[in-house]
Structure formats: C-alpha cells, structure tokens
C-alpha cells in the first residue's frame, strides 16, 4: 500500500529515517509485575518458568515475556490473544504508558526507554496516538471539540484546529453530527469520534487497543471496514490489539499470536492459518475457512510451455483459493497465476480442493520465483522457520 507523509514534523522528531528502519523495533521486551520483577528477565532459570511456576516461586507475573518483533512502515501489525495473554500490556509498553521491566524498544531507531518526560510527551502527542475500547470522550464537549482536543493540547489555535477537526469528522463519516455530544451518539458513532480524535493529530502510527470489542457485530464490521478504508487511503502504520481471530485475519498484514505473555507465532494471516506453529495455534485456527485466507501460491504447480500458452483464466498471486476455485469451476480448466505478464504457475481443481481439505499444498519449486528463494514466494514451511528465528 502507498504511504503518505505527515503535514509537518513535530519539534524534536527526527527529520528523516532510513526507509528500512522499523517504525517500532522491540527486542527481548519484558513486563513483570511483583516484588522481584527485575530479577526474572535476568535469571535464565526464572525466565524459563511457566506462569504458574513463576508465581509460586517469586509471586511475580510476567505479563510480557521476552517478546521481539518489528513493525514496518505502512503495515497493519495485529497482536492477538485471549484475555490475559499480555497483548494490552504490550501495546501500552510501546509508548511507556506502562514501563517495561527489561529489553529494548525503539521508534524510528530512537530509544524509547531512554526518553525523558519531554520526549515522551512528544511521542504521545505527535508520533503515536491510541484508540481505546471505551472511547474516552469528554461528555460536555461536542463531537467537533472532542476531535479537536488533541490539537488543543498541542497548542494549535482555535480556528485552525476546528477547521482540521471538521475535515477529519467528514473523513470518518460523521459529517452533520459536529455539534452533538457523546451522549447523543450510538456506540459506533462514539468510536468513530475516538478514531477521528486520534487521526486529527496526524500521528505516524495509530495504536488500537481492542477498540471494537464492545460494539454490536454489525457495527463492529462497519468499523473494521472503516479501518481498512482509511489504511487503503492513507497507508498509515497501525498496531491493532484484538482477541478476535476473524478481526485479526481481516485487518492484519502480519499477526503476532500471544499466549501467557509470549509470542507463539508471528507471520502473515496465510502463514498462521496454513502453517500453525504448534497445537495451540492449530486449535486457534481450526474453524477458519482456509480457502478464504490461503492464496493460490499454496496450490500452484510449475507451468509448462503449454500452460503458459493456454487460454485458461488468469489470477494474481494474492488471489485467494476461494477466488481460484470459482474461476476454475467457471472456466472448466486450470488457471494461470500471472504477475507482471509472467506466468508463475498453474492451479487446478484437485490442488485447490486439497488445500481446502488441508491434505495438499504446493511443492517448493512451484511457490518460488526463479532466483528469489527468499522472496515473497517462499513456501510456508520455510516461512515457519524464519518466524521461529524472529520470535
């Protein structure tokens, strides 16, 4: 997805960073609660204990335990897990709303743990904005003034901030409701106000802490579509916390699945569903319709010269197995997987149905482009090995 640059650089923010520098870089991060918190990450024996054993021996709880990942510019990075997995604690550590116990944490290469109070305020006001589950709106203020609140904190003049707030209100679909107060809005509308308030300060990254979990299913779906639309239009970096697998698969470019404070698997939705790291992840994704998540790369075979000259339907490499099944069934012949005018491979009905059933998949040579063994076409088995190294 394309990205856009901010309208201006806040004072004290690094003016330029290398394009390859992660927005967030987290390495060996710990957050331990308890009387001996600092000892746990430093002691390999304690660090290796299960949550129950750690509580029994030290009366400590490791809410985040040795977590490592990078968030890249323009991606939606989802942290998913059940209640108590540590995901909300983790996102609060990113801006030191909760102080980490150990490990390194950087934004655009700058050490967040070394920031003084002034730099932290700059981080929270200009560079990273949070959207919470319970909205946090000011009940006595109108929609427009709630959206403009962050700009007021930044010191922007009244006329300018109200003009910018009005534009953001329209962007999130609340035009005409500017003068209403939160008590006059539905849950979905209040959440849109919260989203607009975060967008108004033009942050580099948006942090969502289970923002839609209290909403009705239909409203929740609408808000998910709103996030997808905003990301498509702006390409803004997002870190999204959720306990809902379907939400994670819908929104995430990559997903970190947490359990007991640790990341048990880190990968794309396709990797999580197609190559679960262990029985816990396998159980998590058991009921996911594989054909709606896995792409044709998991089912394609190498193309022969006859295939390349064929007249079957053409599919992009990111087409889902579901889309491929429909195309192959309609044409009554195998489909070619095409990218930039080049035939990468061919998928047929048997291979596609094997992927759906979980009994088949693509051979390694079919999922790699010539000369790109480590590129986006790398098969899921190799992807699993890379993820183990990453976490």
Short mmCIF file of C-alpha atoms in Angstrom, two decimals:
data_model
loop_
_atom_site.label_atom_id
_atom_site.label_comp_id
_atom_site.label_asym_id
_atom_site.label_seq_id
_atom_site.Cartn_x
_atom_site.Cartn_y
_atom_site.Cartn_z
CA UNK A 1 0.00 0.00 0.00
CA UNK A 2 1.14 3.52 -0.70
CA UNK A 3 2.07 5.73 2.20
CA UNK A 4 1.66 9.42 2.83
CA UNK A 5 3.87 11.75 4.76
CA UNK A 6 2.73 13.91 7.64
CA UNK A 7 1.87 17.52 7.01
CA UNK A 8 4.65 18.65 9.30
CA UNK A 9 7.41 17.32 11.52
CA UNK A 10 6.80 17.95 15.24
CA UNK A 11 9.59 19.68 17.11
CA UNK A 12 12.27 17.28 18.25
CA UNK A 13 11.20 14.49 15.91
CA UNK A 14 13.99 13.04 13.74
CA UNK A 15 13.55 14.66 10.31
CA UNK A 16 14.40 11.59 8.31
CA UNK A 17 14.92 7.92 8.88
CA UNK A 18 16.15 5.19 6.60
CA UNK A 19 13.29 3.63 4.63
CA UNK A 20 14.22 0.25 6.10
CA UNK A 21 14.16 1.47 9.71
CA UNK A 22 11.17 -0.12 11.50
CA UNK A 23 8.60 2.24 12.96
CA UNK A 24 8.73 0.16 16.14
CA UNK A 25 11.54 -2.25 16.96
CA UNK A 26 11.02 -4.46 20.01
CA UNK A 27 13.73 -6.83 21.22
CA UNK A 28 13.57 -9.08 24.29
CA UNK A 29 10.86 -6.96 25.94
CA UNK A 30 9.63 -7.91 29.42
CA UNK A 31 7.00 -6.51 31.73
CA UNK A 32 6.95 -8.30 35.08
CA UNK A 33 4.68 -7.38 37.98
CA UNK A 34 5.65 -8.38 41.52
CA UNK A 35 8.18 -7.95 44.34
CA UNK A 36 11.10 -9.46 42.41
CA UNK A 37 10.21 -8.18 38.96
CA UNK A 38 13.70 -7.09 37.92
CA UNK A 39 15.21 -10.48 38.77
CA UNK A 40 13.01 -12.50 36.40
CA UNK A 41 14.38 -11.39 32.99
CA UNK A 42 17.98 -11.50 34.28
CA UNK A 43 17.74 -15.06 35.62
CA UNK A 44 17.51 -17.70 32.83
CA UNK A 45 16.03 -20.23 35.23
CA UNK A 46 13.23 -17.88 36.32
CA UNK A 47 12.68 -16.61 32.77
CA UNK A 48 12.02 -20.15 31.57
CA UNK A 49 9.34 -20.95 34.16
CA UNK A 50 5.68 -21.33 33.28
CA UNK A 51 3.34 -18.61 34.58
CA UNK A 52 2.10 -20.81 37.42
CA UNK A 53 5.64 -21.84 38.46
CA UNK A 54 6.83 -18.23 38.31
CA UNK A 55 4.01 -17.06 40.59
CA UNK A 56 4.66 -19.90 43.01
CA UNK A 57 8.41 -19.23 43.27
CA UNK A 58 8.55 -15.44 43.10
CA UNK A 59 4.99 -14.09 43.46
CA UNK A 60 5.60 -12.37 40.12
CA UNK A 61 3.58 -12.33 36.90
CA UNK A 62 5.27 -11.91 33.53
CA UNK A 63 2.62 -10.10 31.51
CA UNK A 64 5.08 -9.69 28.61
CA UNK A 65 7.87 -12.24 28.40
CA UNK A 66 10.85 -11.90 26.05
CA UNK A 67 8.86 -10.50 23.10
CA UNK A 68 10.61 -9.41 19.91
CA UNK A 69 9.21 -8.01 16.65
CA UNK A 70 9.48 -5.11 14.21
CA UNK A 71 6.58 -3.03 12.88
CA UNK A 72 7.29 -1.80 9.36
CA UNK A 73 6.18 1.49 7.86
CA UNK A 74 2.70 1.33 6.34
CA UNK A 75 1.70 -2.09 7.69
CA UNK A 76 -1.15 -3.15 9.94
CA UNK A 77 0.51 -5.22 12.66
CA UNK A 78 -2.00 -7.16 14.75
CA UNK A 79 -1.28 -8.51 18.23
CA UNK A 80 -3.85 -11.19 19.01
CA UNK A 81 -4.51 -13.34 22.04
CA UNK A 82 -7.08 -14.37 24.61
CA UNK A 83 -7.76 -12.42 27.79
CA UNK A 84 -4.66 -12.41 29.98
CA UNK A 85 -2.26 -13.15 27.12
CA UNK A 86 -0.42 -9.83 27.62
CA UNK A 87 -1.44 -8.06 24.41
CA UNK A 88 -2.85 -4.90 26.00
CA UNK A 89 0.12 -4.60 28.35
CA UNK A 90 2.40 -4.92 25.34
CA UNK A 91 0.79 -2.08 23.37
CA UNK A 92 0.93 0.19 26.43
CA UNK A 93 4.64 -0.55 26.77
CA UNK A 94 5.24 0.80 23.25
CA UNK A 95 4.73 4.38 24.45
CA UNK A 96 5.66 3.67 28.08
CA UNK A 97 2.15 4.12 29.41
CA UNK A 98 3.36 1.02 31.23
CA UNK A 99 7.09 0.93 31.97
CA UNK A 100 8.84 -2.17 30.57
CA UNK A 101 10.93 -4.18 33.01
CA UNK A 102 13.66 -5.15 30.56
CA UNK A 103 14.52 -5.28 26.88
CA UNK A 104 14.94 -2.71 24.12
CA UNK A 105 12.26 -0.60 22.46
CA UNK A 106 12.75 1.95 19.68
CA UNK A 107 10.61 4.13 17.41
CA UNK A 108 12.26 5.14 14.13
CA UNK A 109 15.55 4.00 15.65
CA UNK A 110 15.20 6.23 18.73
CA UNK A 111 15.43 4.53 22.12
CA UNK A 112 12.01 4.90 23.77
CA UNK A 113 13.23 3.64 27.14
CA UNK A 114 15.85 6.40 27.23
CA UNK A 115 13.34 9.21 26.55
CA UNK A 116 12.88 11.86 29.23
CA UNK A 117 9.44 13.21 30.13
CA UNK A 118 9.56 15.87 27.44
CA UNK A 119 10.38 13.40 24.66
CA UNK A 120 7.71 11.01 25.91
CA UNK A 121 5.11 13.76 25.73
CA UNK A 122 6.26 14.48 22.18
CA UNK A 123 5.93 10.79 21.32
CA UNK A 124 2.41 10.52 22.70
CA UNK A 125 1.15 13.84 21.35
CA UNK A 126 2.63 13.78 17.85
CA UNK A 127 4.04 10.42 16.81
CA UNK A 128 1.74 7.72 18.25
CA UNK A 129 -1.98 8.06 19.02
CA UNK A 130 -4.12 5.48 20.80
CA UNK A 131 -7.71 4.44 20.17
CA UNK A 132 -9.21 2.72 23.21
CA UNK A 133 -12.16 0.36 23.68
CA UNK A 134 -14.11 2.74 25.92
CA UNK A 135 -13.78 5.83 23.71
CA UNK A 136 -12.58 8.20 26.48
CA UNK A 137 -14.63 11.09 25.09
CA UNK A 138 -15.28 14.29 27.04
CA UNK A 139 -19.06 14.23 27.68
CA UNK A 140 -19.52 18.02 27.91
CA UNK A 141 -17.81 18.69 24.56
CA UNK A 142 -19.32 18.46 21.09
CA UNK A 143 -18.10 15.97 18.51
CA UNK A 144 -16.06 18.70 16.82
CA UNK A 145 -14.41 19.82 20.06
CA UNK A 146 -13.69 16.23 21.11
CA UNK A 147 -11.92 15.62 17.80
CA UNK A 148 -10.01 18.90 18.17
CA UNK A 149 -8.92 18.15 21.75
CA UNK A 150 -5.51 16.70 20.88
CA UNK A 151 -4.77 19.71 18.67
CA UNK A 152 -5.72 21.99 21.54
CA UNK A 153 -3.24 20.15 23.78
CA UNK A 154 -0.60 20.69 21.09
CA UNK A 155 -1.27 24.44 21.24
CA UNK A 156 -2.94 24.90 17.85
CA UNK A 157 -5.18 27.98 17.54
CA UNK A 158 -8.95 27.58 17.85
CA UNK A 159 -9.90 28.41 14.26
CA UNK A 160 -7.19 26.20 12.77
CA UNK A 161 -7.90 23.21 14.99
CA UNK A 162 -11.65 23.39 14.39
CA UNK A 163 -11.06 23.54 10.64
CA UNK A 164 -8.83 20.47 10.76
CA UNK A 165 -11.24 18.66 13.09
CA UNK A 166 -14.12 19.31 10.69
CA UNK A 167 -12.16 17.73 7.83
CA UNK A 168 -11.39 14.63 9.93
CA UNK A 169 -15.02 14.37 11.08
CA UNK A 170 -16.05 14.19 7.43
CA UNK A 171 -13.32 11.63 6.69
CA UNK A 172 -14.72 9.17 9.26
CA UNK A 173 -18.33 9.60 8.16
CA UNK A 174 -19.68 11.88 10.90
CA UNK A 175 -20.45 14.96 8.82
CA UNK A 176 -23.61 16.64 10.12
CA UNK A 177 -23.04 15.44 13.69
CA UNK A 178 -20.38 18.00 14.63
CA UNK A 179 -22.48 19.75 17.29
CA UNK A 180 -23.81 16.64 19.04
CA UNK A 181 -22.42 15.48 22.36
CA UNK A 182 -21.24 11.90 23.04
CA UNK A 183 -24.42 11.02 24.92
CA UNK A 184 -26.42 11.68 21.76
CA UNK A 185 -24.40 9.20 19.68
CA UNK A 186 -24.55 5.45 19.11
CA UNK A 187 -21.66 3.23 20.15
CA UNK A 188 -20.33 3.06 16.61
CA UNK A 189 -20.54 6.82 16.22
CA UNK A 190 -18.67 7.36 19.51
CA UNK A 191 -15.94 5.01 18.34
CA UNK A 192 -15.67 6.99 15.10
CA UNK A 193 -15.18 10.13 17.20
CA UNK A 194 -12.37 8.37 19.08
CA UNK A 195 -10.78 7.34 15.79
CA UNK A 196 -11.14 10.88 14.40
CA UNK A 197 -9.52 12.38 17.50
CA UNK A 198 -6.52 10.10 17.03
CA UNK A 199 -6.28 10.92 13.31
CA UNK A 200 -6.56 14.67 13.90
CA UNK A 201 -3.06 14.94 15.39
CA UNK A 202 -1.68 13.26 12.23
CA UNK A 203 0.35 10.61 14.08
CA UNK A 204 2.94 8.44 12.42
CA UNK A 205 1.35 5.34 13.96
CA UNK A 206 -2.10 4.52 15.31
CA UNK A 207 -2.33 2.13 18.27
CA UNK A 208 -5.68 0.37 18.67
CA UNK A 209 -6.38 -1.40 21.97
CA UNK A 210 -9.37 -3.69 21.27
CA UNK A 211 -11.36 -0.68 20.06
CA UNK A 212 -14.36 -2.57 18.69
CA UNK A 213 -14.82 -5.40 21.18
CA UNK A 214 -17.77 -3.73 22.97
CA UNK A 215 -19.67 -2.98 19.75
CA UNK A 216 -22.55 -4.92 18.25
CA UNK A 217 -21.47 -7.34 15.48
CA UNK A 218 -22.83 -5.26 12.58
CA UNK A 219 -21.36 -2.02 13.91
CA UNK A 220 -18.08 -3.81 14.59
CA UNK A 221 -17.94 -4.97 10.98
CA UNK A 222 -18.58 -1.41 9.78
CA UNK A 223 -15.74 -0.10 11.95
CA UNK A 224 -13.39 -2.79 10.64
CA UNK A 225 -14.27 -1.71 7.10
CA UNK A 226 -13.57 1.87 8.14
CA UNK A 227 -10.08 0.92 9.32
CA UNK A 228 -9.46 -0.96 6.06
CA UNK A 229 -10.64 2.06 4.05
CA UNK A 230 -8.54 4.55 6.00
CA UNK A 231 -5.46 2.37 5.68
CA UNK A 232 -6.02 1.95 1.95
CA UNK A 233 -6.34 5.73 1.52
CA UNK A 234 -3.55 6.85 3.86
CA UNK A 235 -1.19 3.90 4.27
CA UNK A 236 -0.69 4.86 7.91
CA UNK A 237 1.15 2.42 10.17
CA UNK A 238 -1.19 0.70 12.62
CA UNK A 239 -0.74 -1.62 15.60
CA UNK A 240 -4.04 -3.32 16.35
CA UNK A 241 -4.80 -5.34 19.50
CA UNK A 242 -7.64 -7.87 19.40
CA UNK A 243 -8.82 -11.17 20.89
CA UNK A 244 -10.86 -11.94 17.77
CA UNK A 245 -9.20 -14.17 15.16
CA UNK A 246 -11.51 -13.15 12.32
CA UNK A 247 -10.75 -9.49 13.02
CA UNK A 248 -7.03 -10.23 13.07
CA UNK A 249 -7.17 -12.10 9.76
CA UNK A 250 -9.25 -9.36 8.14
CA UNK A 251 -7.11 -6.42 9.21
CA UNK A 252 -3.58 -7.70 9.68
CA UNK A 253 -0.70 -7.68 7.23
CA UNK A 254 1.11 -9.68 9.94
CA UNK A 255 -0.14 -11.19 13.18
CA UNK A 256 1.68 -11.87 16.46
CA UNK A 257 -0.29 -14.51 18.36
CA UNK A 258 0.34 -14.30 22.13
CA UNK A 259 -0.12 -16.78 24.95
CA UNK A 260 0.96 -16.29 28.58
CA UNK A 261 2.93 -13.17 27.70
CA UNK A 262 4.91 -14.77 24.87
CA UNK A 263 4.58 -14.64 21.09
CA UNK A 264 3.90 -18.21 19.98
CA UNK A 265 3.75 -17.40 16.26
CA UNK A 266 4.48 -14.37 14.12
CA UNK A 267 3.51 -14.31 10.47
CA UNK A 268 1.06 -13.30 7.77
CA UNK A 269 -2.57 -14.47 8.03
CA UNK A 270 -1.76 -17.05 5.38
CA UNK A 271 1.18 -18.38 7.37
CA UNK A 272 -0.79 -18.51 10.62
CA UNK A 273 -3.65 -20.46 9.03
CA UNK A 274 -1.63 -22.55 6.61
CA UNK A 275 1.31 -23.46 8.82
CA UNK A 276 0.39 -23.31 12.56
CA UNK A 277 3.48 -23.30 14.76
CA UNK A 278 2.08 -25.65 17.41
CA UNK A 279 -1.07 -27.35 18.69
CA UNK A 280 -2.24 -24.14 20.42
CA UNK A 281 -2.20 -22.18 17.16
CA UNK A 282 -3.65 -25.15 15.27
CA UNK A 283 -6.61 -25.21 17.64
CA UNK A 284 -7.00 -21.45 17.31
CA UNK A 285 -7.35 -21.59 13.52
CA UNK A 286 -9.19 -24.91 13.30
CA UNK A 287 -12.52 -23.41 12.23
CA UNK A 288 -11.13 -20.78 9.85
CA UNK A 289 -12.24 -21.33 6.23
CA UNK A 290 -8.80 -21.98 4.74
CA UNK A 291 -9.92 -21.12 1.21
CA UNK A 292 -10.72 -17.53 2.27
CA UNK A 293 -7.25 -16.91 3.73
CA UNK A 294 -4.75 -19.01 1.77
CA UNK A 295 -3.65 -17.75 -1.63
CA UNK A 296 -3.13 -19.57 -4.90
CA UNK A 297 0.61 -19.81 -4.20
CA UNK A 298 -0.17 -22.63 -1.78
CA UNK A 299 -1.79 -24.66 -4.56
CA UNK A 300 0.06 -23.83 -7.77
CA UNK A 301 2.41 -26.11 -9.68
CA UNK A 302 5.13 -25.10 -12.16
CA UNK A 303 3.76 -24.01 -15.52
CA UNK A 304 4.70 -25.95 -18.67
CA UNK A 305 5.10 -24.21 -22.01
CA UNK A 306 1.63 -25.48 -22.94
CA UNK A 307 0.21 -23.96 -19.75
CA UNK A 308 1.82 -20.59 -20.46
CA UNK A 309 0.32 -20.54 -23.95
CA UNK A 310 -3.08 -21.68 -22.66
CA UNK A 311 -6.29 -19.71 -22.58
CA UNK A 312 -7.41 -20.53 -19.05
CA UNK A 313 -8.35 -17.79 -16.56
CA UNK A 314 -5.56 -15.60 -15.17
CA UNK A 315 -5.21 -14.94 -11.43
CA UNK A 316 -2.93 -12.70 -9.42
CA UNK A 317 -0.61 -14.38 -6.87
CA UNK A 318 -2.55 -12.82 -3.99
CA UNK A 319 -5.89 -14.26 -5.18
CA UNK A 320 -7.43 -16.49 -2.53
CA UNK A 321 -8.06 -20.20 -3.05
CA UNK A 322 -11.77 -19.39 -2.85
CA UNK A 323 -11.48 -16.99 -5.78
CA UNK A 324 -9.42 -19.54 -7.71
CA UNK A 325 -11.99 -22.31 -7.16
CA UNK A 326 -14.70 -20.06 -8.59
CA UNK A 327 -12.56 -19.14 -11.62
CA UNK A 328 -11.53 -22.74 -12.36
CA UNK A 329 -15.08 -24.03 -11.94
CA UNK A 330 -16.48 -21.35 -14.24
CA UNK A 331 -13.84 -21.96 -16.94
CA UNK A 332 -13.71 -25.73 -16.60
CA UNK A 333 -9.93 -25.60 -16.95
CA UNK A 334 -6.83 -24.82 -14.82
CA UNK A 335 -5.98 -21.18 -14.11
CA UNK A 336 -2.67 -19.46 -14.68
CA UNK A 337 -1.11 -17.40 -11.87
CA UNK A 338 0.21 -14.23 -13.51
CA UNK A 339 2.38 -11.39 -12.23
CA UNK A 340 3.63 -8.55 -14.44
CA UNK A 341 2.81 -10.54 -17.55
CA UNK A 342 4.78 -13.56 -16.34
CA UNK A 343 3.22 -16.96 -15.65
CA UNK A 344 4.36 -18.08 -12.19
CA UNK A 345 2.44 -21.35 -12.13
CA UNK A 346 -0.85 -23.13 -12.65
CA UNK A 347 -3.63 -24.21 -10.28
CA UNK A 348 -6.18 -26.92 -10.99
CA UNK A 349 -9.26 -28.20 -9.20
CA UNK A 350 -7.54 -31.12 -7.44
CA UNK A 351 -4.80 -28.96 -5.93
CA UNK A 352 -7.28 -26.29 -4.82
CA UNK A 353 -9.57 -28.80 -3.13
CA UNK A 354 -6.54 -30.38 -1.45
CA UNK A 355 -5.68 -27.03 0.12
CA UNK A 356 -9.27 -26.62 1.37
CA UNK A 357 -9.18 -30.08 2.92
CA UNK A 358 -5.75 -29.49 4.43
CA UNK A 359 -4.33 -32.50 2.61
CA UNK A 360 -2.49 -30.79 -0.19
CA UNK A 361 -0.24 -27.87 -1.00
CA UNK A 362 2.22 -26.59 -3.49
CA UNK A 363 5.66 -28.16 -3.95
CA UNK A 364 8.53 -25.84 -3.08
CA UNK A 365 9.57 -25.17 -6.66
CA UNK A 366 6.06 -24.00 -7.50
CA UNK A 367 5.98 -21.36 -4.80
CA UNK A 368 9.32 -19.71 -5.61
CA UNK A 369 10.12 -17.34 -8.40
CA UNK A 370 13.34 -18.19 -10.24
CA UNK A 371 16.23 -16.63 -8.37
CA UNK A 372 14.01 -15.47 -5.48
CA UNK A 373 14.24 -18.33 -3.00
CA UNK A 374 14.00 -15.93 -0.06
CA UNK A 375 11.38 -13.61 -1.54
CA UNK A 376 7.61 -13.33 -1.13
CA UNK A 377 7.04 -16.63 -2.92
CA UNK A 378 8.88 -18.71 -0.33
CA UNK A 379 6.80 -21.67 0.81
CA UNK A 380 5.06 -21.78 4.17
CA UNK A 381 7.39 -24.36 5.66
CA UNK A 382 10.37 -22.08 5.16
CA UNK A 383 8.31 -19.14 6.43
CA UNK A 384 7.70 -21.05 9.65
CA UNK A 385 11.44 -21.47 10.19
CA UNK A 386 12.00 -17.74 9.67
CA UNK A 387 9.25 -16.90 12.16
CA UNK A 388 10.81 -19.12 14.82
CA UNK A 389 14.03 -17.13 14.43
CA UNK A 390 12.12 -13.86 14.61
CA UNK A 391 10.40 -14.64 17.90
#
